[in-house]
Amino acid sequence: MPFLGKDWRSPGWSWTKTEDGWKRIILFGDVLEDNNGEIDLKELCNGNNENLFVGDVCELSTTKRKKDFYNNNTKSQFVFTDKWIYIQKGSTKERHGYCTLGEALNRLDFSSAIQDLRRFNYVAKLFQLIARSQLTSLSGAAQKNYFNILEKIVRKVLEDHYNPRLVKELLQDLSSTLHSLTIHGRCVLVGNVNIWLCRLETIVKWQQELNNLQIPKQMCTGMSFSDLPLHMQNKILYKFSDACDIINLGQATPTLHILSENNTLWKKLCLFHFSDRPFCRTLAITRNDNVDWKLMYFTLQKHYPMKEQYGDTLHFCKHCSILFWKDCHLALLLKDFGHPCTANDPDSCLMPISPQHFIDLFKF
């Protein structure tokens, strides 16, 4: 049968032979998406299924809307499990072109990374920075992959109740960016504006689910955190690098509230995040006991960026120009550095990459 598609790049229309001749078949929505292989051709030709057929004339807007809906709800076909990618910033005789942020987002295994608690915060922070300023630089495939991974992040928080505050901030930044880029129905992003409006609705639904999240109280018959000696509880508090975590933990019991208000604890937190600031370092040296270090922390937080700390990060090899996930346990056992390095001393070439540095690698 001859090709009768609208576009030479499309697979063409589906047709069936009837007594009146050939008729074109259009499946409405996703009615046959899951059971496509189980439906017999006789059922399609049966006169009782007239709702499966349409006439020769079809409204262009209706067809376009169905196509947009399908594209928006189809999972990305670009599935990679690579743990490293070569970062190329210019053309050479051996390699042509350059590596983009979207390509790195597609090829690096972020779907598996979010299942690792050491890497979850890193990926969430990276996605937050992309949502703030880099959405317009992503290709269509990278955008689809971005939202597929984002959906997995939200589902993990809903199921495991892990760090919902960070994901709420991520969705809020993403929602603000999309609202500013889709003003008055005009979209400067890759893709149809209807797709982005559907994604905005999905983001609002995720935000509602996270706001309604109720963490169940765990019934523990053994020793709990409050049963530990006070010096151990205090030592655990000193390991926290996030002020919000300290404040939230201090609301659990009166004892923890007293420990969380310790001025020495907030002094250590200030020095951890802002030790490179002369003002903070000078106050610490003078040993002035009248300084309210908790107030000082929130004052400095408004003017200076805080030090980021992650359980595991992406690494960059300066010798090979390769960005990769480094599995520390596997490296110790198999002497595998996570990528095909040719240096004599691979450890000396490795450099941990922060989320912001990750984005800066692709700014040419």
PDB file of N, CA and C in Angstrom, residues 156-257:
ATOM      1  N   LYS A 156      10.113   8.944  45.303  1.00  0.00           N
ATOM      2  CA  LYS A 156      10.972   8.434  46.368  1.00  0.00           C
ATOM      3  C   LYS A 156      10.702   9.170  47.676  1.00  0.00           C
ATOM      4  N   VAL A 157      10.485  10.483  47.587  1.00  0.00           N
ATOM      5  CA  VAL A 157      10.186  11.263  48.793  1.00  0.00           C
ATOM      6  C   VAL A 157       8.841  10.827  49.376  1.00  0.00           C
ATOM      7  N   LEU A 158       7.861  10.605  48.524  1.00  0.00           N
ATOM      8  CA  LEU A 158       6.543  10.202  49.006  1.00  0.00           C
ATOM      9  C   LEU A 158       6.566   8.816  49.635  1.00  0.00           C
ATOM     10  N   GLU A 159       7.424   7.948  49.118  1.00  0.00           N
ATOM     11  CA  GLU A 159       7.477   6.581  49.630  1.00  0.00           C
ATOM     12  C   GLU A 159       8.398   6.459  50.844  1.00  0.00           C
ATOM     13  N   ASP A 160       9.577   7.089  50.774  1.00  0.00           N
ATOM     14  CA  ASP A 160      10.576   6.932  51.837  1.00  0.00           C
ATOM     15  C   ASP A 160      10.617   8.105  52.813  1.00  0.00           C
ATOM     16  N   HIS A 161       9.873   9.193  52.510  1.00  0.00           N
ATOM     17  CA  HIS A 161       9.836  10.380  53.373  1.00  0.00           C
ATOM     18  C   HIS A 161      11.227  10.970  53.580  1.00  0.00           C
ATOM     19  N   TYR A 162      12.039  10.945  52.528  1.00  0.00           N
ATOM     20  CA  TYR A 162      13.413  11.417  52.642  1.00  0.00           C
ATOM     21  C   TYR A 162      13.554  12.834  52.109  1.00  0.00           C
ATOM     22  N   ASN A 163      13.924  13.754  52.980  1.00  0.00           N
ATOM     23  CA  ASN A 163      14.231  15.146  52.651  1.00  0.00           C
ATOM     24  C   ASN A 163      13.160  15.814  51.791  1.00  0.00           C
ATOM     25  N   PRO A 164      11.916  15.884  52.264  1.00  0.00           N
ATOM     26  CA  PRO A 164      10.875  16.548  51.465  1.00  0.00           C
ATOM     27  C   PRO A 164      11.096  18.050  51.309  1.00  0.00           C
ATOM     28  N   ARG A 165      11.774  18.673  52.269  1.00  0.00           N
ATOM     29  CA  ARG A 165      11.972  20.129  52.200  1.00  0.00           C
ATOM     30  C   ARG A 165      12.798  20.521  50.969  1.00  0.00           C
ATOM     31  N   LEU A 166      13.848  19.751  50.672  1.00  0.00           N
ATOM     32  CA  LEU A 166      14.683  20.054  49.515  1.00  0.00           C
ATOM     33  C   LEU A 166      13.904  19.918  48.217  1.00  0.00           C
ATOM     34  N   VAL A 167      13.080  18.892  48.115  1.00  0.00           N
ATOM     35  CA  VAL A 167      12.310  18.672  46.887  1.00  0.00           C
ATOM     36  C   VAL A 167      11.205  19.715  46.759  1.00  0.00           C
ATOM     37  N   LYS A 168      10.654  20.170  47.857  1.00  0.00           N
ATOM     38  CA  LYS A 168       9.660  21.251  47.800  1.00  0.00           C
ATOM     39  C   LYS A 168      10.289  22.529  47.239  1.00  0.00           C
ATOM     40  N   GLU A 169      11.499  22.839  47.683  1.00  0.00           N
ATOM     41  CA  GLU A 169      12.199  24.013  47.148  1.00  0.00           C
ATOM     42  C   GLU A 169      12.493  23.847  45.659  1.00  0.00           C
ATOM     43  N   LEU A 170      12.856  22.638  45.254  1.00  0.00           N
ATOM     44  CA  LEU A 170      13.111  22.364  43.843  1.00  0.00           C
ATOM     45  C   LEU A 170      11.871  22.597  42.996  1.00  0.00           C
ATOM     46  N   LEU A 171      10.723  22.075  43.437  1.00  0.00           N
ATOM     47  CA  LEU A 171       9.479  22.240  42.677  1.00  0.00           C
ATOM     48  C   LEU A 171       9.030  23.701  42.661  1.00  0.00           C
ATOM     49  N   GLN A 172       9.265  24.420  43.751  1.00  0.00           N
ATOM     50  CA  GLN A 172       8.881  25.828  43.796  1.00  0.00           C
ATOM     51  C   GLN A 172       9.704  26.646  42.807  1.00  0.00           C
ATOM     52  N   ASP A 173      11.019  26.391  42.746  1.00  0.00           N
ATOM     53  CA  ASP A 173      11.869  27.103  41.785  1.00  0.00           C
ATOM     54  C   ASP A 173      11.503  26.743  40.353  1.00  0.00           C
ATOM     55  N   LEU A 174      11.206  25.475  40.116  1.00  0.00           N
ATOM     56  CA  LEU A 174      10.831  25.046  38.770  1.00  0.00           C
ATOM     57  C   LEU A 174       9.504  25.665  38.348  1.00  0.00           C
ATOM     58  N   SER A 175       8.549  25.719  39.259  1.00  0.00           N
ATOM     59  CA  SER A 175       7.254  26.320  38.950  1.00  0.00           C
ATOM     60  C   SER A 175       7.400  27.813  38.652  1.00  0.00           C
ATOM     61  N   SER A 176       8.219  28.524  39.418  1.00  0.00           N
ATOM     62  CA  SER A 176       8.428  29.955  39.185  1.00  0.00           C
ATOM     63  C   SER A 176       9.086  30.195  37.828  1.00  0.00           C
ATOM     64  N   THR A 177      10.049  29.356  37.478  1.00  0.00           N
ATOM     65  CA  THR A 177      10.728  29.514  36.187  1.00  0.00           C
ATOM     66  C   THR A 177       9.773  29.275  35.032  1.00  0.00           C
ATOM     67  N   LEU A 178       8.966  28.229  35.122  1.00  0.00           N
ATOM     68  CA  LEU A 178       8.036  27.921  34.031  1.00  0.00           C
ATOM     69  C   LEU A 178       6.972  28.998  33.887  1.00  0.00           C
ATOM     70  N   HIS A 179       6.533  29.580  34.996  1.00  0.00           N
ATOM     71  CA  HIS A 179       5.552  30.666  34.907  1.00  0.00           C
ATOM     72  C   HIS A 179       6.153  31.884  34.201  1.00  0.00           C
ATOM     73  N   SER A 180       7.408  32.159  34.469  1.00  0.00           N
ATOM     74  CA  SER A 180       8.039  33.322  33.839  1.00  0.00           C
ATOM     75  C   SER A 180       8.358  33.082  32.362  1.00  0.00           C
ATOM     76  N   LEU A 181       8.526  31.814  31.969  1.00  0.00           N
ATOM     77  CA  LEU A 181       8.875  31.501  30.574  1.00  0.00           C
ATOM     78  C   LEU A 181       7.663  31.200  29.708  1.00  0.00           C
ATOM     79  N   THR A 182       6.497  31.107  30.311  1.00  0.00           N
ATOM     80  CA  THR A 182       5.279  30.823  29.539  1.00  0.00           C
ATOM     81  C   THR A 182       4.231  31.907  29.766  1.00  0.00           C
ATOM     82  N   ILE A 183       4.661  33.155  29.784  1.00  0.00           N
ATOM     83  CA  ILE A 183       3.743  34.278  30.016  1.00  0.00           C
ATOM     84  C   ILE A 183       2.890  34.514  28.779  1.00  0.00           C
ATOM     85  N   HIS A 184       1.584  34.690  28.990  1.00  0.00           N
ATOM     86  CA  HIS A 184       0.624  35.015  27.926  1.00  0.00           C
ATOM     87  C   HIS A 184       0.631  33.953  26.822  1.00  0.00           C
ATOM     88  N   GLY A 185       0.851  32.700  27.214  1.00  0.00           N
ATOM     89  CA  GLY A 185       0.771  31.625  26.230  1.00  0.00           C
ATOM     90  C   GLY A 185       1.944  31.537  25.282  1.00  0.00           C
ATOM     91  N   ARG A 186       2.972  32.350  25.462  1.00  0.00           N
ATOM     92  CA  ARG A 186       4.156  32.305  24.605  1.00  0.00           C
ATOM     93  C   ARG A 186       5.268  31.600  25.356  1.00  0.00           C
ATOM     94  N   CYS A 187       5.847  30.580  24.733  1.00  0.00           N
ATOM     95  CA  CYS A 187       6.842  29.761  25.391  1.00  0.00           C
ATOM     96  C   CYS A 187       8.174  29.891  24.664  1.00  0.00           C
ATOM     97  N   VAL A 188       9.237  30.191  25.406  1.00  0.00           N
ATOM     98  CA  VAL A 188      10.567  30.298  24.815  1.00  0.00           C
ATOM     99  C   VAL A 188      11.338  28.992  24.982  1.00  0.00           C
ATOM    100  N   LEU A 189      10.700  27.969  25.549  1.00  0.00           N
ATOM    101  CA  LEU A 189      11.337  26.678  25.733  1.00  0.00           C
ATOM    102  C   LEU A 189      11.104  25.795  24.510  1.00  0.00           C
ATOM    103  N   VAL A 190      11.930  24.748  24.390  1.00  0.00           N
ATOM    104  CA  VAL A 190      11.775  23.800  23.284  1.00  0.00           C
ATOM    105  C   VAL A 190      10.497  23.012  23.499  1.00  0.00           C
ATOM    106  N   GLY A 191       9.658  22.947  22.462  1.00  0.00           N
ATOM    107  CA  GLY A 191       8.409  22.210  22.570  1.00  0.00           C
ATOM    108  C   GLY A 191       7.199  23.116  22.548  1.00  0.00           C
ATOM    109  N   ASN A 192       6.049  22.486  22.403  1.00  0.00           N
ATOM    110  CA  ASN A 192       4.790  23.209  22.350  1.00  0.00           C
ATOM    111  C   ASN A 192       4.417  23.755  23.720  1.00  0.00           C
ATOM    112  N   VAL A 193       3.772  24.909  23.737  1.00  0.00           N
ATOM    113  CA  VAL A 193       3.390  25.527  25.000  1.00  0.00           C
ATOM    114  C   VAL A 193       2.389  24.661  25.755  1.00  0.00           C
ATOM    115  N   ASN A 194       1.568  23.877  25.027  1.00  0.00           N
ATOM    116  CA  ASN A 194       0.597  23.004  25.695  1.00  0.00           C
ATOM    117  C   ASN A 194       1.294  21.929  26.535  1.00  0.00           C
ATOM    118  N   ILE A 195       2.443  21.453  26.047  1.00  0.00           N
ATOM    119  CA  ILE A 195       3.194  20.457  26.808  1.00  0.00           C
ATOM    120  C   ILE A 195       3.662  21.041  28.132  1.00  0.00           C
ATOM    121  N   TRP A 196       4.160  22.279  28.085  1.00  0.00           N
ATOM    122  CA  TRP A 196       4.664  22.906  29.297  1.00  0.00           C
ATOM    123  C   TRP A 196       3.535  23.258  30.259  1.00  0.00           C
ATOM    124  N   LEU A 197       2.366  23.577  29.729  1.00  0.00           N
ATOM    125  CA  LEU A 197       1.225  23.828  30.608  1.00  0.00           C
ATOM    126  C   LEU A 197       0.801  22.548  31.310  1.00  0.00           C
ATOM    127  N   CYS A 198       0.877  21.411  30.596  1.00  0.00           N
ATOM    128  CA  CYS A 198       0.577  20.127  31.231  1.00  0.00           C
ATOM    129  C   CYS A 198       1.613  19.808  32.310  1.00  0.00           C
ATOM    130  N   ARG A 199       2.867  20.135  32.050  1.00  0.00           N
ATOM    131  CA  ARG A 199       3.914  19.893  33.042  1.00  0.00           C
ATOM    132  C   ARG A 199       3.739  20.794  34.264  1.00  0.00           C
ATOM    133  N   LEU A 200       3.256  22.013  34.032  1.00  0.00           N
ATOM    134  CA  LEU A 200       2.967  22.896  35.167  1.00  0.00           C
ATOM    135  C   LEU A 200       1.864  22.311  36.045  1.00  0.00           C
ATOM    136  N   GLU A 201       0.840  21.751  35.421  1.00  0.00           N
ATOM    137  CA  GLU A 201      -0.224  21.114  36.193  1.00  0.00           C
ATOM    138  C   GLU A 201       0.312  19.929  36.986  1.00  0.00           C
ATOM    139  N   THR A 202       1.221  19.174  36.390  1.00  0.00           N
ATOM    140  CA  THR A 202       1.818  18.033  37.090  1.00  0.00           C
ATOM    141  C   THR A 202       2.634  18.501  38.289  1.00  0.00           C
ATOM    142  N   ILE A 203       3.373  19.606  38.125  1.00  0.00           N
ATOM    143  CA  ILE A 203       4.173  20.140  39.225  1.00  0.00           C
ATOM    144  C   ILE A 203       3.270  20.576  40.379  1.00  0.00           C
ATOM    145  N   VAL A 204       2.146  21.228  40.056  1.00  0.00           N
ATOM    146  CA  VAL A 204       1.200  21.650  41.098  1.00  0.00           C
ATOM    147  C   VAL A 204       0.652  20.432  41.839  1.00  0.00           C
ATOM    148  N   LYS A 205       0.391  19.350  41.102  1.00  0.00           N
ATOM    149  CA  LYS A 205      -0.113  18.127  41.737  1.00  0.00           C
ATOM    150  C   LYS A 205       0.946  17.539  42.668  1.00  0.00           C
ATOM    151  N   TRP A 206       2.211  17.538  42.229  1.00  0.00           N
ATOM    152  CA  TRP A 206       3.293  17.038  43.093  1.00  0.00           C
ATOM    153  C   TRP A 206       3.427  17.886  44.352  1.00  0.00           C
ATOM    154  N   GLN A 207       3.309  19.201  44.201  1.00  0.00           N
ATOM    155  CA  GLN A 207       3.415  20.079  45.362  1.00  0.00           C
ATOM    156  C   GLN A 207       2.303  19.800  46.371  1.00  0.00           C
ATOM    157  N   GLN A 208       1.101  19.547  45.878  1.00  0.00           N
ATOM    158  CA  GLN A 208      -0.004  19.237  46.772  1.00  0.00           C
ATOM    159  C   GLN A 208       0.240  17.913  47.501  1.00  0.00           C
ATOM    160  N   GLU A 209       0.776  16.933  46.783  1.00  0.00           N
ATOM    161  CA  GLU A 209       1.054  15.647  47.413  1.00  0.00           C
ATOM    162  C   GLU A 209       2.125  15.777  48.494  1.00  0.00           C
ATOM    163  N   LEU A 210       3.145  16.586  48.245  1.00  0.00           N
ATOM    164  CA  LEU A 210       4.192  16.777  49.246  1.00  0.00           C
ATOM    165  C   LEU A 210       3.686  17.580  50.439  1.00  0.00           C
ATOM    166  N   ASN A 211       2.811  18.556  50.184  1.00  0.00           N
ATOM    167  CA  ASN A 211       2.252  19.338  51.290  1.00  0.00           C
ATOM    168  C   ASN A 211       1.341  18.497  52.174  1.00  0.00           C
ATOM    169  N   ASN A 212       0.692  17.509  51.574  1.00  0.00           N
ATOM    170  CA  ASN A 212      -0.211  16.634  52.328  1.00  0.00           C
ATOM    171  C   ASN A 212       0.516  15.411  52.894  1.00  0.00           C
ATOM    172  N   LEU A 213       1.829  15.354  52.717  1.00  0.00           N
ATOM    173  CA  LEU A 213       2.591  14.199  53.184  1.00  0.00           C
ATOM    174  C   LEU A 213       2.580  14.135  54.710  1.00  0.00           C
ATOM    175  N   GLN A 214       2.173  12.997  55.235  1.00  0.00           N
ATOM    176  CA  GLN A 214       2.157  12.768  56.674  1.00  0.00           C
ATOM    177  C   GLN A 214       3.138  11.639  56.985  1.00  0.00           C
ATOM    178  N   ILE A 215       4.172  11.967  57.764  1.00  0.00           N
ATOM    179  CA  ILE A 215       5.159  10.957  58.128  1.00  0.00           C
ATOM    180  C   ILE A 215       4.637  10.187  59.336  1.00  0.00           C
ATOM    181  N   PRO A 216       4.392   8.892  59.193  1.00  0.00           N
ATOM    182  CA  PRO A 216       3.830   8.128  60.316  1.00  0.00           C
ATOM    183  C   PRO A 216       4.822   7.997  61.472  1.00  0.00           C
ATOM    184  N   LYS A 217       4.286   7.959  62.668  1.00  0.00           N
ATOM    185  CA  LYS A 217       5.117   7.803  63.855  1.00  0.00           C
ATOM    186  C   LYS A 217       5.570   6.355  63.969  1.00  0.00           C
ATOM    187  N   GLN A 218       6.862   6.176  64.078  1.00  0.00           N
ATOM    188  CA  GLN A 218       7.408   4.828  64.157  1.00  0.00           C
ATOM    189  C   GLN A 218       7.344   4.322  65.587  1.00  0.00           C
ATOM    190  N   MET A 219       6.815   3.116  65.707  1.00  0.00           N
ATOM    191  CA  MET A 219       6.722   2.472  67.006  1.00  0.00           C
ATOM    192  C   MET A 219       7.992   1.656  67.236  1.00  0.00           C
ATOM    193  N   CYS A 220       8.839   2.141  68.109  1.00  0.00           N
ATOM    194  CA  CYS A 220      10.118   1.488  68.377  1.00  0.00           C
ATOM    195  C   CYS A 220      10.130   0.991  69.822  1.00  0.00           C
ATOM    196  N   THR A 221      10.377  -0.288  69.979  1.00  0.00           N
ATOM    197  CA  THR A 221      10.409  -0.877  71.317  1.00  0.00           C
ATOM    198  C   THR A 221      11.806  -0.850  71.930  1.00  0.00           C
ATOM    199  N   GLY A 222      12.820  -0.575  71.095  1.00  0.00           N
ATOM    200  CA  GLY A 222      14.183  -0.549  71.602  1.00  0.00           C
ATOM    201  C   GLY A 222      14.600   0.840  72.035  1.00  0.00           C
ATOM    202  N   MET A 223      15.906   1.068  72.037  1.00  0.00           N
ATOM    203  CA  MET A 223      16.447   2.362  72.461  1.00  0.00           C
ATOM    204  C   MET A 223      16.206   3.413  71.385  1.00  0.00           C
ATOM    205  N   SER A 224      15.763   4.586  71.783  1.00  0.00           N
ATOM    206  CA  SER A 224      15.517   5.691  70.867  1.00  0.00           C
ATOM    207  C   SER A 224      16.611   6.749  71.021  1.00  0.00           C
ATOM    208  N   PHE A 225      16.518   7.784  70.219  1.00  0.00           N
ATOM    209  CA  PHE A 225      17.526   8.843  70.258  1.00  0.00           C
ATOM    210  C   PHE A 225      17.526   9.571  71.602  1.00  0.00           C
ATOM    211  N   SER A 226      16.338   9.762  72.183  1.00  0.00           N
ATOM    212  CA  SER A 226      16.247  10.480  73.467  1.00  0.00           C
ATOM    213  C   SER A 226      16.801   9.656  74.626  1.00  0.00           C
ATOM    214  N   ASP A 227      16.992   8.344  74.425  1.00  0.00           N
ATOM    215  CA  ASP A 227      17.544   7.499  75.481  1.00  0.00           C
ATOM    216  C   ASP A 227      19.058   7.584  75.565  1.00  0.00           C
ATOM    217  N   LEU A 228      19.680   8.188  74.559  1.00  0.00           N
ATOM    218  CA  LEU A 228      21.133   8.307  74.561  1.00  0.00           C
ATOM    219  C   LEU A 228      21.578   9.315  75.616  1.00  0.00           C
ATOM    220  N   PRO A 229      22.796   9.181  76.115  1.00  0.00           N
ATOM    221  CA  PRO A 229      23.310  10.194  77.064  1.00  0.00           C
ATOM    222  C   PRO A 229      23.375  11.574  76.417  1.00  0.00           C
ATOM    223  N   LEU A 230      23.325  12.610  77.246  1.00  0.00           N
ATOM    224  CA  LEU A 230      23.269  13.973  76.731  1.00  0.00           C
ATOM    225  C   LEU A 230      24.502  14.330  75.911  1.00  0.00           C
ATOM    226  N   HIS A 231      25.673  13.856  76.335  1.00  0.00           N
ATOM    227  CA  HIS A 231      26.875  14.211  75.583  1.00  0.00           C
ATOM    228  C   HIS A 231      26.880  13.570  74.201  1.00  0.00           C
ATOM    229  N   MET A 232      26.234  12.394  74.053  1.00  0.00           N
ATOM    230  CA  MET A 232      26.140  11.758  72.734  1.00  0.00           C
ATOM    231  C   MET A 232      25.137  12.501  71.846  1.00  0.00           C
ATOM    232  N   GLN A 233      24.002  12.910  72.429  1.00  0.00           N
ATOM    233  CA  GLN A 233      23.036  13.692  71.658  1.00  0.00           C
ATOM    234  C   GLN A 233      23.658  15.000  71.187  1.00  0.00           C
ATOM    235  N   ASN A 234      24.421  15.639  72.072  1.00  0.00           N
ATOM    236  CA  ASN A 234      25.065  16.896  71.718  1.00  0.00           C
ATOM    237  C   ASN A 234      26.105  16.687  70.613  1.00  0.00           C
ATOM    238  N   LYS A 235      26.833  15.570  70.679  1.00  0.00           N
ATOM    239  CA  LYS A 235      27.842  15.278  69.661  1.00  0.00           C
ATOM    240  C   LYS A 235      27.201  15.045  68.300  1.00  0.00           C
ATOM    241  N   ILE A 236      26.030  14.422  68.282  1.00  0.00           N
ATOM    242  CA  ILE A 236      25.315  14.199  67.024  1.00  0.00           C
ATOM    243  C   ILE A 236      24.855  15.532  66.432  1.00  0.00           C
ATOM    244  N   LEU A 237      24.391  16.431  67.274  1.00  0.00           N
ATOM    245  CA  LEU A 237      23.968  17.754  66.802  1.00  0.00           C
ATOM    246  C   LEU A 237      25.125  18.514  66.151  1.00  0.00           C
ATOM    247  N   TYR A 238      26.332  18.306  66.647  1.00  0.00           N
ATOM    248  CA  TYR A 238      27.497  18.995  66.087  1.00  0.00           C
ATOM    249  C   TYR A 238      27.854  18.475  64.700  1.00  0.00           C
ATOM    250  N   LYS A 239      27.278  17.324  64.298  1.00  0.00           N
ATOM    251  CA  LYS A 239      27.547  16.780  62.970  1.00  0.00           C
ATOM    252  C   LYS A 239      26.631  17.363  61.908  1.00  0.00           C
ATOM    253  N   PHE A 240      25.592  18.095  62.317  1.00  0.00           N
ATOM    254  CA  PHE A 240      24.644  18.659  61.366  1.00  0.00           C
ATOM    255  C   PHE A 240      25.255  19.886  60.696  1.00  0.00           C
ATOM    256  N   SER A 241      25.032  20.018  59.403  1.00  0.00           N
ATOM    257  CA  SER A 241      25.512  21.192  58.671  1.00  0.00           C
ATOM    258  C   SER A 241      24.378  22.087  58.199  1.00  0.00           C
ATOM    259  N   ASP A 242      23.133  21.689  58.445  1.00  0.00           N
ATOM    260  CA  ASP A 242      21.967  22.459  58.018  1.00  0.00           C
ATOM    261  C   ASP A 242      21.272  23.017  59.252  1.00  0.00           C
ATOM    262  N   ALA A 243      21.099  24.334  59.298  1.00  0.00           N
ATOM    263  CA  ALA A 243      20.473  24.972  60.456  1.00  0.00           C
ATOM    264  C   ALA A 243      19.023  24.547  60.627  1.00  0.00           C
ATOM    265  N   CYS A 244      18.318  24.323  59.512  1.00  0.00           N
ATOM    266  CA  CYS A 244      16.907  23.911  59.601  1.00  0.00           C
ATOM    267  C   CYS A 244      16.779  22.553  60.272  1.00  0.00           C
ATOM    268  N   ASP A 245      17.723  21.650  60.015  1.00  0.00           N
ATOM    269  CA  ASP A 245      17.680  20.335  60.656  1.00  0.00           C
ATOM    270  C   ASP A 245      17.886  20.460  62.158  1.00  0.00           C
ATOM    271  N   ILE A 246      18.771  21.353  62.552  1.00  0.00           N
ATOM    272  CA  ILE A 246      19.010  21.559  63.994  1.00  0.00           C
ATOM    273  C   ILE A 246      17.759  22.125  64.667  1.00  0.00           C
ATOM    274  N   ILE A 247      17.123  23.096  64.023  1.00  0.00           N
ATOM    275  CA  ILE A 247      15.928  23.716  64.601  1.00  0.00           C
ATOM    276  C   ILE A 247      14.780  22.708  64.671  1.00  0.00           C
ATOM    277  N   ASN A 248      14.606  21.924  63.610  1.00  0.00           N
ATOM    278  CA  ASN A 248      13.522  20.933  63.606  1.00  0.00           C
ATOM    279  C   ASN A 248      13.752  19.860  64.660  1.00  0.00           C
ATOM    280  N   LEU A 249      14.992  19.418  64.812  1.00  0.00           N
ATOM    281  CA  LEU A 249      15.286  18.418  65.838  1.00  0.00           C
ATOM    282  C   LEU A 249      15.081  19.003  67.232  1.00  0.00           C
ATOM    283  N   GLY A 250      15.370  20.294  67.399  1.00  0.00           N
ATOM    284  CA  GLY A 250      15.181  20.917  68.699  1.00  0.00           C
ATOM    285  C   GLY A 250      13.723  21.025  69.110  1.00  0.00           C
ATOM    286  N   GLN A 251      12.798  20.875  68.180  1.00  0.00           N
ATOM    287  CA  GLN A 251      11.379  20.940  68.500  1.00  0.00           C
ATOM    288  C   GLN A 251      10.812  19.594  68.952  1.00  0.00           C
ATOM    289  N   ALA A 252      11.643  18.556  68.945  1.00  0.00           N
ATOM    290  CA  ALA A 252      11.152  17.221  69.286  1.00  0.00           C
ATOM    291  C   ALA A 252      10.916  17.077  70.790  1.00  0.00           C
ATOM    292  N   THR A 253      11.900  17.460  71.585  1.00  0.00           N
ATOM    293  CA  THR A 253      11.787  17.331  73.040  1.00  0.00           C
ATOM    294  C   THR A 253      12.365  18.586  73.707  1.00  0.00           C
ATOM    295  N   PRO A 254      11.985  18.871  74.948  1.00  0.00           N
ATOM    296  CA  PRO A 254      12.570  20.033  75.657  1.00  0.00           C
ATOM    297  C   PRO A 254      14.082  19.921  75.808  1.00  0.00           C
ATOM    298  N   THR A 255      14.583  18.704  76.015  1.00  0.00           N
ATOM    299  CA  THR A 255      16.034  18.527  76.167  1.00  0.00           C
ATOM    300  C   THR A 255      16.762  18.883  74.883  1.00  0.00           C
ATOM    301  N   LEU A 256      16.251  18.401  73.754  1.00  0.00           N
ATOM    302  CA  LEU A 256      16.876  18.706  72.475  1.00  0.00           C
ATOM    303  C   LEU A 256      16.764  20.200  72.150  1.00  0.00           C
ATOM    304  N   HIS A 257      15.708  20.842  72.606  1.00  0.00           N
ATOM    305  CA  HIS A 257      15.577  22.282  72.383  1.00  0.00           C
ATOM    306  C   HIS A 257      16.691  23.051  73.097  1.00  0.00           C
TER     307      HIS A 257
END
